[in-house]
XYZ file of C-alpha atoms in Angstrom:
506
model
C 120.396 122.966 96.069
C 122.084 122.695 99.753
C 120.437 121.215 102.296
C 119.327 122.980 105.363
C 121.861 122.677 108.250
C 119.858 120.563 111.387
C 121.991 121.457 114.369
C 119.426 119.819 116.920
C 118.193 116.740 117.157
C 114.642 115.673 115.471
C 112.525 113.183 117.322
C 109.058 111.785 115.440
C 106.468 110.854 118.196
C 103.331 108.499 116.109
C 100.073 108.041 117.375
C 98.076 105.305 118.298
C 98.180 102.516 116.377
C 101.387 103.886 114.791
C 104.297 101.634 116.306
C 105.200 98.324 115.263
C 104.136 95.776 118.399
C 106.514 92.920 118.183
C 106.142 90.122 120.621
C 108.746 87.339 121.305
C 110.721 88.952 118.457
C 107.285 88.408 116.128
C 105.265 90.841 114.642
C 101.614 91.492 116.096
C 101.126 94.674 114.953
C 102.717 95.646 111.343
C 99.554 96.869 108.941
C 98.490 96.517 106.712
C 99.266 92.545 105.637
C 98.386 91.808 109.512
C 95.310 93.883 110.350
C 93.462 93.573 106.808
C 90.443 91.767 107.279
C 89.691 88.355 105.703
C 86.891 87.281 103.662
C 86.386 83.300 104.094
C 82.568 82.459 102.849
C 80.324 84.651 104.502
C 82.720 84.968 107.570
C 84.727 88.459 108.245
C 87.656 87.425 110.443
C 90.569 89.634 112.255
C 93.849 87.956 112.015
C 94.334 86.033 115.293
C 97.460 87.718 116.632
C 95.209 91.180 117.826
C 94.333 89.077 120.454
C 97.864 89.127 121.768
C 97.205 93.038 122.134
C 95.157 92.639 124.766
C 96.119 94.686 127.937
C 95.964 92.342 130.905
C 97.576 95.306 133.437
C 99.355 98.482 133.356
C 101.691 98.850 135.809
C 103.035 103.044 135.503
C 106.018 102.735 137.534
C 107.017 99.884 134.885
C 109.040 100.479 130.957
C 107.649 97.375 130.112
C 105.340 94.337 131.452
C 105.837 90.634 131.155
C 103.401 89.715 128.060
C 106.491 90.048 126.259
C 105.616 92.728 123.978
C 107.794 95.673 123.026
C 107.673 98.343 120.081
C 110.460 98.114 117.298
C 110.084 100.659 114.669
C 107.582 102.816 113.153
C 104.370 101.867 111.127
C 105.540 103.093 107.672
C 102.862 101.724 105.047
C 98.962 102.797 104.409
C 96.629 101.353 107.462
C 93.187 101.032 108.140
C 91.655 99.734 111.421
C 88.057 100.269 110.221
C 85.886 103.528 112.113
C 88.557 104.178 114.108
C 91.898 105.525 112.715
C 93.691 105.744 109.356
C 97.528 106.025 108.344
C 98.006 107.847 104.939
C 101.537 106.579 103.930
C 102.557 105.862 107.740
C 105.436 108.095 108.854
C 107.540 107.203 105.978
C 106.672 110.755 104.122
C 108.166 112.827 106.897
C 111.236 110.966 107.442
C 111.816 111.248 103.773
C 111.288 115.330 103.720
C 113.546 115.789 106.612
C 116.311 113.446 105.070
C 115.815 115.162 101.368
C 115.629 118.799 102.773
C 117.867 119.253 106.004
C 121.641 117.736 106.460
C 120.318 115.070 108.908
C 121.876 111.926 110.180
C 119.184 109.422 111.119
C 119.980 107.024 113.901
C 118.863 104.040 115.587
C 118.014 103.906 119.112
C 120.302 100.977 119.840
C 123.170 102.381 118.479
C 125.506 105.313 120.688
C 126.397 106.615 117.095
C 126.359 110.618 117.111
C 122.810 111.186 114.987
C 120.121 113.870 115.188
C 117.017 112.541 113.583
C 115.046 109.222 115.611
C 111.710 107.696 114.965
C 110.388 106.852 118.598
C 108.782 104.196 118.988
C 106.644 103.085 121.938
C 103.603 100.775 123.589
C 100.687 103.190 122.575
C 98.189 100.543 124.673
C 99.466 101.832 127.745
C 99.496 105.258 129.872
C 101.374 107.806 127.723
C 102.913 108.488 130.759
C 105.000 105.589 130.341
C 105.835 106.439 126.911
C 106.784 110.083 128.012
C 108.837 108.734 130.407
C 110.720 106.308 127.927
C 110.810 109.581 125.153
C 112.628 111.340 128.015
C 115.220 108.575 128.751
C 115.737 108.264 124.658
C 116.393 112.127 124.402
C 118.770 112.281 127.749
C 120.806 109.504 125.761
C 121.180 110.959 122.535
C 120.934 114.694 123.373
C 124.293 113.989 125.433
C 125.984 112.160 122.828
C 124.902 114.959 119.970
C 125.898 117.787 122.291
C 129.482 115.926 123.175
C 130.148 114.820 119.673
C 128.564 117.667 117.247
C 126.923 120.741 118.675
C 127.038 121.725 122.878
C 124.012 124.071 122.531
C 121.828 121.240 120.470
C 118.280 120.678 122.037
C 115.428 118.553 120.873
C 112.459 119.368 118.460
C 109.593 117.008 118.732
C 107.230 116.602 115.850
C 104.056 114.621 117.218
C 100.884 113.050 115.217
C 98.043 112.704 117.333
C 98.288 110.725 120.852
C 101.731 111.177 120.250
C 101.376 115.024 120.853
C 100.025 114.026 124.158
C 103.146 112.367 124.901
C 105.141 115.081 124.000
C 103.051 117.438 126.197
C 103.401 115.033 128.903
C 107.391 114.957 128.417
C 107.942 118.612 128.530
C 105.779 119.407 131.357
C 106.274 116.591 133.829
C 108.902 114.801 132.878
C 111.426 118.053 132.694
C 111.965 118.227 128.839
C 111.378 121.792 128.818
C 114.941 122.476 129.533
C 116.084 120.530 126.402
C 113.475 121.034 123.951
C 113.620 124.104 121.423
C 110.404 123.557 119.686
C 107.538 121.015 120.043
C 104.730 120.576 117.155
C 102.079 118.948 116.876
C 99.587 117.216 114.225
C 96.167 116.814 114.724
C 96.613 116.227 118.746
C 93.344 115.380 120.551
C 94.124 118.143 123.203
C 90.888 117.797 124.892
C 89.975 114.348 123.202
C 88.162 112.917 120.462
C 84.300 111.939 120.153
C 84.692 109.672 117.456
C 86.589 107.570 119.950
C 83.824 107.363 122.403
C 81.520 106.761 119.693
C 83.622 103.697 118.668
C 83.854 101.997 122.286
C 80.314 102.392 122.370
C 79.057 100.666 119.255
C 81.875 99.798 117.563
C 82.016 99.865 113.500
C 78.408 99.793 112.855
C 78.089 100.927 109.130
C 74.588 99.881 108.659
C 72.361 97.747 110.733
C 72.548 94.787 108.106
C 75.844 94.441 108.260
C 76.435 93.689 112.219
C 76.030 89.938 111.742
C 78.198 89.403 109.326
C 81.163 92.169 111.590
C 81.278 90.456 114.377
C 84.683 89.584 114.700
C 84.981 93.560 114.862
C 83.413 93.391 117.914
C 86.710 91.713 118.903
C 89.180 94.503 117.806
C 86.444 96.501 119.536
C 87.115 94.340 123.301
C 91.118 94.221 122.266
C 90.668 97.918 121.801
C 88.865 98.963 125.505
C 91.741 97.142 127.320
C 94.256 99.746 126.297
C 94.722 102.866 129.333
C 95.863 104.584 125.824
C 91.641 104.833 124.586
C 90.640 105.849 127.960
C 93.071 109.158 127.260
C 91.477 110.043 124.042
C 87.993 110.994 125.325
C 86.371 113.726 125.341
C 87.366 116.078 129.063
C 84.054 118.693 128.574
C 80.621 117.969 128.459
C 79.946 116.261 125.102
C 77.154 114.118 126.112
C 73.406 115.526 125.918
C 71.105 113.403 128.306
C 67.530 114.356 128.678
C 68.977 118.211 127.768
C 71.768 118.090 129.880
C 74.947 118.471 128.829
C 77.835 116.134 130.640
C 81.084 114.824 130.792
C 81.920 110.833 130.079
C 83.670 110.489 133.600
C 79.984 111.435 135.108
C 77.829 108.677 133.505
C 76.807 105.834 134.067
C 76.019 103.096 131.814
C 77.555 104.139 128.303
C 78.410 100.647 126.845
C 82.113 99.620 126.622
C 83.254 102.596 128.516
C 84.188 101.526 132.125
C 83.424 105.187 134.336
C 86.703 104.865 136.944
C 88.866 104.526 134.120
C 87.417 107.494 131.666
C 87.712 109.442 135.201
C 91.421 108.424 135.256
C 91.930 109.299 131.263
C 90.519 112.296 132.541
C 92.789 112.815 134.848
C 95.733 112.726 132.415
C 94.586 115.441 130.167
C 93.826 117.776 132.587
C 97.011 117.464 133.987
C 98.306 118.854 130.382
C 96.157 121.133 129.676
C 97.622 124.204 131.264
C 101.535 124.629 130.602
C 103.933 124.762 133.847
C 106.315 125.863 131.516
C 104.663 128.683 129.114
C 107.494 129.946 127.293
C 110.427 127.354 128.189
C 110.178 125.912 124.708
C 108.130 126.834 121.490
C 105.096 125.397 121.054
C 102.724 125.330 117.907
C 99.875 122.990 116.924
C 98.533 122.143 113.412
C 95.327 121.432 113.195
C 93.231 119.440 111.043
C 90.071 121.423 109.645
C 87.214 121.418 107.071
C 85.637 117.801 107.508
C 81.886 118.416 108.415
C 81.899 114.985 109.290
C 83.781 115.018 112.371
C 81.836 114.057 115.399
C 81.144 116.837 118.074
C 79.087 115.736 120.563
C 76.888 112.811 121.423
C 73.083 111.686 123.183
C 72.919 109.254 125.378
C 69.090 108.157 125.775
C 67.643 104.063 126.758
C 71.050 102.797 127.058
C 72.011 103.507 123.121
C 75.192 106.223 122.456
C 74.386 108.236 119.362
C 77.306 110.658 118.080
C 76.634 114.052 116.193
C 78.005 116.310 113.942
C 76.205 119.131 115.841
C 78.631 121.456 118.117
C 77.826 121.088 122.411
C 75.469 123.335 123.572
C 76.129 123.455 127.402
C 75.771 126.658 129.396
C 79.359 127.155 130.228
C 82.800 129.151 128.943
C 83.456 125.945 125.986
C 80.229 126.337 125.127
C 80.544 130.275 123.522
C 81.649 128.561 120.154
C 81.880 130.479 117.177
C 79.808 128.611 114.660
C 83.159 127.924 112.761
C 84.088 125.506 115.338
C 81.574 123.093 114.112
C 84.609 121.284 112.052
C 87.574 119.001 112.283
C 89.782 116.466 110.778
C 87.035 113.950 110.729
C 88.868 112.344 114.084
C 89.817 115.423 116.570
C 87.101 117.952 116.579
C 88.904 121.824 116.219
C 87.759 122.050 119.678
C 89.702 119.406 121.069
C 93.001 120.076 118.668
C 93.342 123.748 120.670
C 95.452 123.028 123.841
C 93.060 125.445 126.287
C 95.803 127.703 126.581
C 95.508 129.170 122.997
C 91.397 128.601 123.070
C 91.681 132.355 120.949
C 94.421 131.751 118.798
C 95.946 129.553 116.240
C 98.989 129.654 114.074
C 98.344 127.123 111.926
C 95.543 125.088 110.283
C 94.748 123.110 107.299
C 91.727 121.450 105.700
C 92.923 118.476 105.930
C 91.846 114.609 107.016
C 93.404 113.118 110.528
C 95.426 110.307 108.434
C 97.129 112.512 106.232
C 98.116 115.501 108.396
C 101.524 113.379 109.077
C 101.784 113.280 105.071
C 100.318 116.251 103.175
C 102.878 117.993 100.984
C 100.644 121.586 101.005
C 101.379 120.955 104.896
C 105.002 120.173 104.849
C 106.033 123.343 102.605
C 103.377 125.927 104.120
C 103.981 125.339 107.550
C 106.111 121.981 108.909
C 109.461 123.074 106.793
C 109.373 127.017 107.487
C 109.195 125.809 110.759
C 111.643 123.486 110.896
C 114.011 126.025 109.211
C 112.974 128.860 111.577
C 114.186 126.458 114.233
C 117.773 126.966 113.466
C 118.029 130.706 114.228
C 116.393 131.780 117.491
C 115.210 135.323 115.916
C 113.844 133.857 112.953
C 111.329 131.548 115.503
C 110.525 134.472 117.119
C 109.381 136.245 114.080
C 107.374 133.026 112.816
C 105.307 132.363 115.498
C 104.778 136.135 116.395
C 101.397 136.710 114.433
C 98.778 134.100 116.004
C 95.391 135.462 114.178
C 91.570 134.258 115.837
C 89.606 131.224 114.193
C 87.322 133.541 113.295
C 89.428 135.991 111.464
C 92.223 133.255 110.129
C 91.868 133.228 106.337
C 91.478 129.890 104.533
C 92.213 128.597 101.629
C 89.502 126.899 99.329
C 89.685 122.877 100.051
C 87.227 119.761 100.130
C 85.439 118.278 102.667
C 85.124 114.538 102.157
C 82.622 111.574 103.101
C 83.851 108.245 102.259
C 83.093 105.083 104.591
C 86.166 103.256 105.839
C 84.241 99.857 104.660
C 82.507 98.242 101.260
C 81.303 95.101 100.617
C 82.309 93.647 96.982
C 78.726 93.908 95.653
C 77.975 97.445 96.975
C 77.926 100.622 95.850
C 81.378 102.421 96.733
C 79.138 106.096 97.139
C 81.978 109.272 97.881
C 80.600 112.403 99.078
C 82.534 116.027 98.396
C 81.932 119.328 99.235
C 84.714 122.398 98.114
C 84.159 124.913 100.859
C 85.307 128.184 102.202
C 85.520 129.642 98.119
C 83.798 132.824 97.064
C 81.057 132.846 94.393
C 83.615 135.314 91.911
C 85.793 132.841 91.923
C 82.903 129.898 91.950
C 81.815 131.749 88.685
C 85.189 132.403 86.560
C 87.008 129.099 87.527
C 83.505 127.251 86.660
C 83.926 125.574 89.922
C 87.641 124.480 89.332
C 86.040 122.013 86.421
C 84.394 120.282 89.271
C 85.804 117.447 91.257
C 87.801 114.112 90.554
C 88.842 110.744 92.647
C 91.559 109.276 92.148
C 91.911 105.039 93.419
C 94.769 103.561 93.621
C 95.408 99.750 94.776
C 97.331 99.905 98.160
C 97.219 96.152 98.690
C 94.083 94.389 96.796
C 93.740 90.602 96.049
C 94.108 90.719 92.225
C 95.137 92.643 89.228
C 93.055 95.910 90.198
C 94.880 99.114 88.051
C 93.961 102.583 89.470
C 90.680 104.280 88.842
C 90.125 108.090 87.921
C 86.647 108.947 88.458
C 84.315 112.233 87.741
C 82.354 113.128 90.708
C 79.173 114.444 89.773
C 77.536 117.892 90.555
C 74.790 117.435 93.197
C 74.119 121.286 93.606
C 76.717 124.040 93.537
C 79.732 123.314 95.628
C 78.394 119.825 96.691
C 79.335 117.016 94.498
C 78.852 112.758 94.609
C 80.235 110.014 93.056
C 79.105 106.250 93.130
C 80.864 103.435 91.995
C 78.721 100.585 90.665
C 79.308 96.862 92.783
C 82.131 94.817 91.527
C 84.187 97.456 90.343
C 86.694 97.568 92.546
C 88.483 94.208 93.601
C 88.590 93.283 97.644
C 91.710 95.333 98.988
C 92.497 98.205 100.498
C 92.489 101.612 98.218
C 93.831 105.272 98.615
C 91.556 107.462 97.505
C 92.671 111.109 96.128
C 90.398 114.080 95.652
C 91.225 117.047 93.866
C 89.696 119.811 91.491
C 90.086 118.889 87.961
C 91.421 122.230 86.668
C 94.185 123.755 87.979
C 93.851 127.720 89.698
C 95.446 129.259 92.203
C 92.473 129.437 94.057
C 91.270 125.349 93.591
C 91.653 123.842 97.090
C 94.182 121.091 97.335
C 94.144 117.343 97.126
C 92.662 115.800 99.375
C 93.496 111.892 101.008
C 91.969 109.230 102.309
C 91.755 105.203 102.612
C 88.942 102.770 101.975
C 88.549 98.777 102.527
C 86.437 96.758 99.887
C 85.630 93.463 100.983
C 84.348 90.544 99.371
């Protein structure tokens, strides 16, 4: 079968967390055989080197600062930084598709060689607006040399995971990429910011209460973590916070540990100034979006000095507070508020049920909506057409799929307990397919400390649609795992597989 003609070039923006930090020519941040955490006695420790990620200053008007740090490459293997953000896979999966589907010629950034595909990588501690302004340099430099050497009329198509969408935004809008760029998607960006990040500068990874002795060195990832101007840029820009029945923003209160109010005001700051294109219709713009994790936090109380996050949607008296009840979902990170840039609050092209860390690697994703779009790209009319049909949240079919509980973190001699749910499937279907033969995980060793084969596990039914699975203590050797959810029986109607990634410790 021929491959798809690419006559632009393709540039892959990651999110936080998902550039390799080298400093002094030496990896600091490469997961996972860096970040894993270490069992010695009854000691958890972080590898030393995060402290080396701390973010003394941020200078905007400078590419780089003097703590010698600088990113290299792409994060391309399975990560976990525990309750706050998961890689499925890294960005390896989408650089494969594109290279196996579409006559591509990857490139490195070093190199003045004519190529149309890049992986850019970039500080993601600092102000995206530094990284925006060091995406737009890359793209001026290759753009010219594609156009000269291959095609004149070549422009740029971004594909961006998370924070990285924010970049992107920030390129096309302010940092004039909307001349050059033909289409710009995103993955599961936090358009209007992410409560699950709030939630984790406030009390870190606190599973349960008897385990905070024995995380503290968490608490240190936790400090390296609230240095970065990056964090500050991920919270929440409406009024997520209930005190005493009030509904406010972060940048108006005082107090909430490990947030720091003048710089949530400036993170603030930043995504407003995206929010609202300059350049509506310069350059084609969609956003997939995560959807169908109940567990994705929404808003947040703030009562006696303690932050406590919710699943429950906002309830302030104000235009983003007329939520459909459908709204009351996510990706498990970016709630579907947040994932709509304001501009499209009414409409969406394109959404999946579908976890944060995997949006960047889901095949259903890739050949449903990422590669039609990517081949759309390459005839003008045929973009037109694809992105002519935006239906409501409310009236957007879905697909059956699974929503998913799993923690990020087990102790050796613990249960391992996984929570499912299928959702958005009609009884008929409930009734002939016998619930799809009801649910199964699949484990697989990522990198574990020992001889640990994969596991295939029966979840079992708790009532209806809702099913539960726990894994005695000891079963599982310390390591990181991917887990794999999917109905046992196949139908055209069972939800797809579903991804995630766990830690056992000993």
């Amino acid at each position: 079968m021929a491959k798809e003609l690419m006559k632009d070039i393709v540039v892959l923006v990651p999110g936080i967390t998902g550039s390799v930090l080298q400093k002094d020519g030496k990896d600091i941040w490469n997961p996972p055989y860096q970040v894993l955490l270490s069992a010695i006695g009854e000691t958890l420790r972080v590898h030393s080197g995060l402290k080396d990620l701390t973010l003394q200053e941020d200078d905007i008007e400078r590419d780089y600062l003097d703590d010698g740090i600088k990113a290299t490459g792409l994060v391309q293997r399975a990560s976990l930084v525990p309750g706050f953000f998961k890689l499925i896979d890294g960005y390896s999966y989408i650089r494969d598709q594109l290279t196996e589907n579409f006559a591509v010629t990857p490139g490195k950034v070093d190199e003045d060689k004519p190529a149309n595909y890049f992986e850019f990588a970039y500080d993601w501690r600092r102000d995206n607006r530094v990284a925006a302004r060091l995406l737009k340099k890359l793209i001026d430099k290759k753009l010219r040399i594609w156009r000269e050497r291959m095609n004149p009329h070549a422009k740029v198509i971004l594909i961006a995971h998370s924070m990285g969408g924010l970049v992107s935004r920030y390129y096309v809008e302010h940092e004039g990429g909307c001349k050059d760029c033909k289409l710009l998607v995103t993955l599961g960006t936090p358009y209007r910011g992410s409560v699950k990040i709030l939630d984790y500068l406030a009390n870190g990874y606190l599973k349960n209460s008897w385990l905070i002795d024995r995380l503290a060195a968490l608490t240190h990832w936790r400090e390296v973590l609230r240095s970065f101007t990056s964090v500050y840029q991920l919270l929440p820009t409406y009024p997520v916070v209930n005190i005493d029945g009030n509904w406010q923003r972060i940048a108006e209160i005082d107090g909430i540990p490990g947030v720091v109010k003048e710089r949530a005001i400036e993170g603030r700051k930043f995504l407003k100034c995206i929010e609202l294109p300059k350049n509506a219709g310069a350059y084609t713009f969609t956003p997939i979006i995560g959807i169908g994790q109940k567990d994705t936090f929404q808003s947040a109380t703030f009562s006696n000095g303690l932050l406590k996050a919710s699943n429950k949607l906002p309830n302030q008296e104000n235009e983003e507070s007329l939520l459909h009840p459908s709204y009351a979902t996510g990706d498990d990170t970016v709630p579907l508020l947040s994932a709509i840039p304001k501009e499209l609050s009414q409409t969406s092209q394109v959404s999946f049920i579908e976890l944060h860390g995997s949006l960047q690697s889901s095949d259903h994703l890739w050949e449903n909506s990422l590669k039609p779009c990517l081949i759309a790209s390459q005839n003008p009319l045929h973009l037109e057409e694809y992105f002519n049909n935006p239906q409501t949240i409310e009236s957007a079919p879905q697909k059956s799929g699974i929503s998913l509980s799993v923690d990020d973190l087990y102790l050796r001699d613990e249960e391992v307990t996984l929570g499912a749910e299928i959702i958005n499937v009609k009884s008929d279907i409930l009734e002939e397919t016998g619930n799809f033969g009801g649910l199964r995980a699949i484990i697989t060793p990522v990198n574990v400390n020992g001889e640990q084969k994969t596991v295939v596990e029966y979840f079992d039914q708790k009532h209806d649609t809702q099913y539960k699975k726990i894994l005695e203590p000891n079963k599982l050797l310390p390591g990181l795992y991917r887990l794999e959810v999917d109905a046992k029986d196949v139908h055209e109607s069972a939800p797809n597989a579903l991804h995630s990634l766990f830690q056992v410790m000993e």
